[in-house]
Amino acid sequence: RVYGVQAQGAPSMLNAVQDDQIETLGKVQTIADGIAVKTPGNNTFELVKQYVDGIVTVSDDEIALAILTLLEQQKLIAEGAGAVPVAAVLFHKLPVEGKKVACVISGGNIDVNILNRVITRGLVMSGRKANLTIALEDKPGQLKKVAEVVSRCGSNVVSVQHDGSDPNMPISSCFLKLTLETRDAAQIEQIRAELTKEGFQLVSERV
């Protein structure tokens, strides 16, 4: 069977096949710029209807993790559009269990700055990087207590930002923003649980 994969931010061919007519998207937004197409071509549309058994979509976060996986495990640099088939397999969008599968990785044209951002997003998606924001009382010893919890859970702090200027916080409080290196999503949840157990208020986790 033959499947096509599109980015969720540019599902022009999927829409065309579902509605059995070529349509134009109002806008497209995806890191897979090689397939960021508003209007499918006539010939491509006819060929897809004839030969492709199904079309699925993947998010930019899923594409980012696929790029990171190819880089780490296969030593391949893929652009966003080239990595979408791998993303579909990694996130179980296709019925491939127990089958021999070929993913066409069709390009490696990716800007270095974009690659850096993609790697960061992929690390977050795989649970190997976490950003935590904690509401603290602005008094001595608080940062030490937070660091002890993180250390006890086996994580590494790579960035600390202390923000006491947010107008939504009481004058005697602050936001502590941490970037952590972690093993997986389970370790992130352990850290969050331990911080909560110690009485710290987690405000949000941000990419």
mmCIF file of N, CA and C in Angstrom, residues 10-95:
data_model
loop_
_atom_site.group_PDB
_atom_site.id
_atom_site.type_symbol
_atom_site.label_atom_id
_atom_site.label_comp_id
_atom_site.label_asym_id
_atom_site.label_seq_id
_atom_site.Cartn_x
_atom_site.Cartn_y
_atom_site.Cartn_z
ATOM 1 N N ALA A 10 -0.660 22.444 6.286
ATOM 2 C CA ALA A 10 -0.809 22.597 4.835
ATOM 3 C C ALA A 10 -1.412 21.330 4.209
ATOM 4 N N PRO A 11 -2.647 20.987 4.584
ATOM 5 C CA PRO A 11 -3.247 19.725 4.120
ATOM 6 C C PRO A 11 -3.999 19.865 2.790
ATOM 7 N N SER A 12 -3.404 20.531 1.821
ATOM 8 C CA SER A 12 -4.125 20.842 0.581
ATOM 9 C C SER A 12 -4.523 19.587 -0.190
ATOM 10 N N MET A 13 -3.615 18.615 -0.325
ATOM 11 C CA MET A 13 -3.947 17.401 -1.075
ATOM 12 C C MET A 13 -4.956 16.549 -0.320
ATOM 13 N N LEU A 14 -4.844 16.465 0.992
ATOM 14 C CA LEU A 14 -5.813 15.718 1.786
ATOM 15 C C LEU A 14 -7.218 16.277 1.580
ATOM 16 N N ASN A 15 -7.344 17.586 1.649
ATOM 17 C CA ASN A 15 -8.655 18.211 1.438
ATOM 18 C C ASN A 15 -9.174 17.938 0.037
ATOM 19 N N ALA A 16 -8.285 18.009 -0.951
ATOM 20 C CA ALA A 16 -8.688 17.794 -2.338
ATOM 21 C C ALA A 16 -9.200 16.377 -2.553
ATOM 22 N N VAL A 17 -8.505 15.405 -1.985
ATOM 23 C CA VAL A 17 -8.916 14.009 -2.144
ATOM 24 C C VAL A 17 -10.230 13.746 -1.411
ATOM 25 N N GLN A 18 -10.355 14.292 -0.217
ATOM 26 C CA GLN A 18 -11.588 14.089 0.547
ATOM 27 C C GLN A 18 -12.801 14.692 -0.155
ATOM 28 N N ASP A 19 -12.602 15.857 -0.771
ATOM 29 C CA ASP A 19 -13.718 16.553 -1.424
ATOM 30 C C ASP A 19 -13.803 16.254 -2.918
ATOM 31 N N ASP A 20 -12.836 15.459 -3.422
ATOM 32 C CA ASP A 20 -12.786 15.075 -4.834
ATOM 33 C C ASP A 20 -12.741 16.281 -5.766
ATOM 34 N N GLN A 21 -12.040 17.311 -5.327
ATOM 35 C CA GLN A 21 -11.824 18.471 -6.196
ATOM 36 C C GLN A 21 -10.665 19.302 -5.657
ATOM 37 N N ILE A 22 -9.955 19.949 -6.555
ATOM 38 C CA ILE A 22 -8.834 20.779 -6.155
ATOM 39 C C ILE A 22 -9.343 22.045 -5.481
ATOM 40 N N GLU A 23 -8.775 22.328 -4.315
ATOM 41 C CA GLU A 23 -9.162 23.508 -3.549
ATOM 42 C C GLU A 23 -7.910 24.288 -3.160
ATOM 43 N N THR A 24 -8.094 25.547 -2.817
ATOM 44 C CA THR A 24 -6.987 26.398 -2.413
ATOM 45 C C THR A 24 -7.130 26.772 -0.938
ATOM 46 N N LEU A 25 -6.077 26.523 -0.178
ATOM 47 C CA LEU A 25 -6.082 26.884 1.236
ATOM 48 C C LEU A 25 -5.910 28.386 1.393
ATOM 49 N N GLY A 26 -6.522 28.938 2.443
ATOM 50 C CA GLY A 26 -6.371 30.361 2.704
ATOM 51 C C GLY A 26 -4.960 30.720 3.117
ATOM 52 N N LYS A 27 -4.310 29.838 3.897
ATOM 53 C CA LYS A 27 -2.922 30.043 4.299
ATOM 54 C C LYS A 27 -2.302 28.700 4.659
ATOM 55 N N VAL A 28 -0.997 28.646 4.619
ATOM 56 C CA VAL A 28 -0.266 27.462 5.055
ATOM 57 C C VAL A 28 0.788 27.902 6.057
ATOM 58 N N GLN A 29 1.023 27.078 7.066
ATOM 59 C CA GLN A 29 2.018 27.408 8.095
ATOM 60 C C GLN A 29 2.613 26.125 8.630
ATOM 61 N N THR A 30 3.855 25.844 8.244
ATOM 62 C CA THR A 30 4.524 24.626 8.673
ATOM 63 C C THR A 30 6.023 24.767 8.456
ATOM 64 N N ILE A 31 6.805 24.023 9.256
ATOM 65 C CA ILE A 31 8.250 23.991 9.044
ATOM 66 C C ILE A 31 8.608 23.154 7.822
ATOM 67 N N ALA A 32 7.649 22.387 7.332
ATOM 68 C CA ALA A 32 7.875 21.574 6.131
ATOM 69 C C ALA A 32 7.598 22.433 4.903
ATOM 70 N N ASP A 33 8.471 23.420 4.663
ATOM 71 C CA ASP A 33 8.178 24.389 3.610
ATOM 72 C C ASP A 33 8.211 23.773 2.217
ATOM 73 N N GLY A 34 8.875 22.640 2.059
ATOM 74 C CA GLY A 34 8.909 21.982 0.760
ATOM 75 C C GLY A 34 7.569 21.424 0.319
ATOM 76 N N ILE A 35 6.649 21.244 1.266
ATOM 77 C CA ILE A 35 5.312 20.754 0.927
ATOM 78 C C ILE A 35 4.237 21.730 1.408
ATOM 79 N N ALA A 36 4.643 22.968 1.635
ATOM 80 C CA ALA A 36 3.687 24.001 2.067
ATOM 81 C C ALA A 36 2.973 24.553 0.832
ATOM 82 N N VAL A 37 2.062 23.751 0.303
ATOM 83 C CA VAL A 37 1.392 24.067 -0.960
ATOM 84 C C VAL A 37 -0.057 24.459 -0.697
ATOM 85 N N LYS A 38 -0.452 25.617 -1.214
ATOM 86 C CA LYS A 38 -1.843 26.052 -1.058
ATOM 87 C C LYS A 38 -2.787 25.327 -2.009
ATOM 88 N N THR A 39 -2.329 25.112 -3.247
ATOM 89 C CA THR A 39 -3.183 24.514 -4.269
ATOM 90 C C THR A 39 -2.475 23.334 -4.918
ATOM 91 N N PRO A 40 -3.012 22.113 -4.846
ATOM 92 C CA PRO A 40 -2.382 20.960 -5.495
ATOM 93 C C PRO A 40 -2.388 21.126 -7.017
ATOM 94 N N GLY A 41 -1.376 20.561 -7.667
ATOM 95 C CA GLY A 41 -1.341 20.574 -9.124
ATOM 96 C C GLY A 41 -2.325 19.580 -9.715
ATOM 97 N N ASN A 42 -2.804 19.861 -10.915
ATOM 98 C CA ASN A 42 -3.790 18.984 -11.566
ATOM 99 C C ASN A 42 -3.248 17.577 -11.770
ATOM 100 N N ASN A 43 -2.022 17.466 -12.312
ATOM 101 C CA ASN A 43 -1.450 16.141 -12.587
ATOM 102 C C ASN A 43 -1.205 15.370 -11.297
ATOM 103 N N THR A 44 -0.668 16.080 -10.282
ATOM 104 C CA THR A 44 -0.406 15.421 -8.999
ATOM 105 C C THR A 44 -1.699 14.928 -8.366
ATOM 106 N N PHE A 45 -2.722 15.734 -8.443
ATOM 107 C CA PHE A 45 -4.026 15.353 -7.892
ATOM 108 C C PHE A 45 -4.539 14.072 -8.538
ATOM 109 N N GLU A 46 -4.450 13.970 -9.847
ATOM 110 C CA GLU A 46 -4.934 12.777 -10.554
ATOM 111 C C GLU A 46 -4.091 11.556 -10.219
ATOM 112 N N LEU A 47 -2.778 11.741 -10.114
ATOM 113 C CA LEU A 47 -1.905 10.618 -9.774
ATOM 114 C C LEU A 47 -2.154 10.130 -8.353
ATOM 115 N N VAL A 48 -2.360 11.054 -7.413
ATOM 116 C CA VAL A 48 -2.640 10.671 -6.025
ATOM 117 C C VAL A 48 -3.950 9.899 -5.952
ATOM 118 N N LYS A 49 -4.973 10.358 -6.650
ATOM 119 C CA LYS A 49 -6.263 9.641 -6.640
ATOM 120 C C LYS A 49 -6.110 8.231 -7.189
ATOM 121 N N GLN A 50 -5.214 8.068 -8.154
ATOM 122 C CA GLN A 50 -5.068 6.768 -8.800
ATOM 123 C C GLN A 50 -4.193 5.795 -8.019
ATOM 124 N N TYR A 51 -3.115 6.310 -7.409
ATOM 125 C CA TYR A 51 -2.105 5.406 -6.848
ATOM 126 C C TYR A 51 -1.957 5.430 -5.330
ATOM 127 N N VAL A 52 -2.432 6.463 -4.660
ATOM 128 C CA VAL A 52 -2.215 6.589 -3.219
ATOM 129 C C VAL A 52 -3.427 6.048 -2.463
ATOM 130 N N ASP A 53 -3.150 5.167 -1.491
ATOM 131 C CA ASP A 53 -4.228 4.506 -0.747
ATOM 132 C C ASP A 53 -4.770 5.353 0.398
ATOM 133 N N GLY A 54 -3.999 6.303 0.878
ATOM 134 C CA GLY A 54 -4.469 7.138 1.976
ATOM 135 C C GLY A 54 -3.488 8.254 2.259
ATOM 136 N N ILE A 55 -3.972 9.310 2.910
ATOM 137 C CA ILE A 55 -3.140 10.456 3.277
ATOM 138 C C ILE A 55 -3.348 10.746 4.756
ATOM 139 N N VAL A 56 -2.247 10.945 5.479
ATOM 140 C CA VAL A 56 -2.320 11.314 6.889
ATOM 141 C C VAL A 56 -1.569 12.626 7.085
ATOM 142 N N THR A 57 -1.757 13.259 8.234
ATOM 143 C CA THR A 57 -1.056 14.508 8.527
ATOM 144 C C THR A 57 -0.240 14.378 9.811
ATOM 145 N N VAL A 58 0.816 15.188 9.896
ATOM 146 C CA VAL A 58 1.660 15.234 11.087
ATOM 147 C C VAL A 58 1.863 16.691 11.493
ATOM 148 N N SER A 59 2.036 16.923 12.789
ATOM 149 C CA SER A 59 2.217 18.281 13.304
ATOM 150 C C SER A 59 3.679 18.715 13.182
ATOM 151 N N ASP A 60 3.931 20.001 13.342
ATOM 152 C CA ASP A 60 5.304 20.495 13.320
ATOM 153 C C ASP A 60 6.135 19.901 14.454
ATOM 154 N N ASP A 61 5.535 19.695 15.614
ATOM 155 C CA ASP A 61 6.260 19.072 16.721
ATOM 156 C C ASP A 61 6.670 17.648 16.370
ATOM 157 N N GLU A 62 5.784 16.911 15.717
ATOM 158 C CA GLU A 62 6.093 15.543 15.304
ATOM 159 C C GLU A 62 7.184 15.531 14.235
ATOM 160 N N ILE A 63 7.131 16.490 13.324
ATOM 161 C CA ILE A 63 8.185 16.608 12.309
ATOM 162 C C ILE A 63 9.520 16.918 12.968
ATOM 163 N N ALA A 64 9.513 17.806 13.952
ATOM 164 C CA ALA A 64 10.749 18.176 14.647
ATOM 165 C C ALA A 64 11.396 16.961 15.305
ATOM 166 N N LEU A 65 10.593 16.123 15.949
ATOM 167 C CA LEU A 65 11.147 14.937 16.590
ATOM 168 C C LEU A 65 11.665 13.953 15.548
ATOM 169 N N ALA A 66 11.008 13.872 14.407
ATOM 170 C CA ALA A 66 11.483 12.994 13.333
ATOM 171 C C ALA A 66 12.839 13.464 12.808
ATOM 172 N N ILE A 67 13.009 14.773 12.634
ATOM 173 C CA ILE A 67 14.297 15.317 12.190
ATOM 174 C C ILE A 67 15.386 14.982 13.204
ATOM 175 N N LEU A 68 15.081 15.156 14.482
ATOM 176 C CA LEU A 68 16.048 14.853 15.539
ATOM 177 C C LEU A 68 16.391 13.361 15.561
ATOM 178 N N THR A 69 15.392 12.515 15.408
ATOM 179 C CA THR A 69 15.613 11.065 15.400
ATOM 180 C C THR A 69 16.508 10.646 14.243
ATOM 181 N N LEU A 70 16.254 11.187 13.059
ATOM 182 C CA LEU A 70 17.095 10.876 11.898
ATOM 183 C C LEU A 70 18.526 11.353 12.124
ATOM 184 N N LEU A 71 18.670 12.516 12.730
ATOM 185 C CA LEU A 71 20.000 13.068 12.986
ATOM 186 C C LEU A 71 20.776 12.201 13.968
ATOM 187 N N GLU A 72 20.118 11.789 15.035
ATOM 188 C CA GLU A 72 20.792 11.029 16.083
ATOM 189 C C GLU A 72 21.011 9.570 15.706
ATOM 190 N N GLN A 73 19.993 8.940 15.149
ATOM 191 C CA GLN A 73 20.048 7.491 14.942
ATOM 192 C C GLN A 73 20.578 7.086 13.579
ATOM 193 N N GLN A 74 20.344 7.913 12.558
ATOM 194 C CA GLN A 74 20.773 7.557 11.207
ATOM 195 C C GLN A 74 21.858 8.476 10.650
ATOM 196 N N LYS A 75 22.228 9.525 11.410
ATOM 197 C CA LYS A 75 23.232 10.499 10.969
ATOM 198 C C LYS A 75 22.820 11.157 9.654
ATOM 199 N N LEU A 76 21.527 11.425 9.514
ATOM 200 C CA LEU A 76 20.980 12.074 8.335
ATOM 201 C C LEU A 76 20.370 13.411 8.708
ATOM 202 N N ILE A 77 20.654 14.430 7.928
ATOM 203 C CA ILE A 77 20.013 15.723 8.117
ATOM 204 C C ILE A 77 18.887 15.835 7.104
ATOM 205 N N ALA A 78 17.662 15.897 7.592
ATOM 206 C CA ALA A 78 16.494 15.984 6.720
ATOM 207 C C ALA A 78 15.797 17.312 6.925
ATOM 208 N N GLU A 79 15.308 17.882 5.865
ATOM 209 C CA GLU A 79 14.472 19.067 5.999
ATOM 210 C C GLU A 79 13.086 18.652 6.472
ATOM 211 N N GLY A 80 12.256 19.633 6.807
ATOM 212 C CA GLY A 80 10.934 19.313 7.335
ATOM 213 C C GLY A 80 10.122 18.430 6.410
ATOM 214 N N ALA A 81 10.070 18.796 5.132
ATOM 215 C CA ALA A 81 9.287 18.008 4.173
ATOM 216 C C ALA A 81 9.855 16.606 4.006
ATOM 217 N N GLY A 82 11.177 16.474 4.114
ATOM 218 C CA GLY A 82 11.785 15.161 3.959
ATOM 219 C C GLY A 82 11.526 14.235 5.119
ATOM 220 N N ALA A 83 11.251 14.807 6.290
ATOM 221 C CA ALA A 83 11.090 13.992 7.497
ATOM 222 C C ALA A 83 9.649 13.599 7.787
ATOM 223 N N VAL A 84 8.687 14.108 7.011
ATOM 224 C CA VAL A 84 7.286 13.819 7.352
ATOM 225 C C VAL A 84 6.926 12.330 7.300
ATOM 226 N N PRO A 85 7.486 11.520 6.378
ATOM 227 C CA PRO A 85 7.144 10.091 6.427
ATOM 228 C C PRO A 85 7.611 9.429 7.717
ATOM 229 N N VAL A 86 8.805 9.804 8.181
ATOM 230 C CA VAL A 86 9.325 9.242 9.436
ATOM 231 C C VAL A 86 8.456 9.676 10.606
ATOM 232 N N ALA A 87 8.014 10.928 10.590
ATOM 233 C CA ALA A 87 7.121 11.404 11.646
ATOM 234 C C ALA A 87 5.835 10.589 11.681
ATOM 235 N N ALA A 88 5.305 10.272 10.517
ATOM 236 C CA ALA A 88 4.062 9.483 10.462
ATOM 237 C C ALA A 88 4.249 8.098 11.061
ATOM 238 N N VAL A 89 5.411 7.510 10.834
ATOM 239 C CA VAL A 89 5.690 6.181 11.394
ATOM 240 C C VAL A 89 5.948 6.274 12.893
ATOM 241 N N LEU A 90 6.754 7.246 13.318
ATOM 242 C CA LEU A 90 7.086 7.389 14.737
ATOM 243 C C LEU A 90 5.841 7.586 15.595
ATOM 244 N N PHE A 91 4.869 8.320 15.066
ATOM 245 C CA PHE A 91 3.678 8.641 15.850
ATOM 246 C C PHE A 91 2.476 7.794 15.457
ATOM 247 N N HIS A 92 2.748 6.645 14.843
ATOM 248 C CA HIS A 92 1.729 5.619 14.605
ATOM 249 C C HIS A 92 0.533 6.147 13.807
ATOM 250 N N LYS A 93 0.830 6.962 12.807
ATOM 251 C CA LYS A 93 -0.235 7.465 11.941
ATOM 252 C C LYS A 93 -0.590 6.459 10.837
ATOM 253 N N LEU A 94 0.274 5.458 10.659
ATOM 254 C CA LEU A 94 0.096 4.499 9.571
ATOM 255 C C LEU A 94 0.103 3.071 10.115
ATOM 256 N N PRO A 95 -0.615 2.153 9.469
ATOM 257 C CA PRO A 95 -0.672 0.751 9.928
ATOM 258 C C PRO A 95 0.550 -0.036 9.460
#
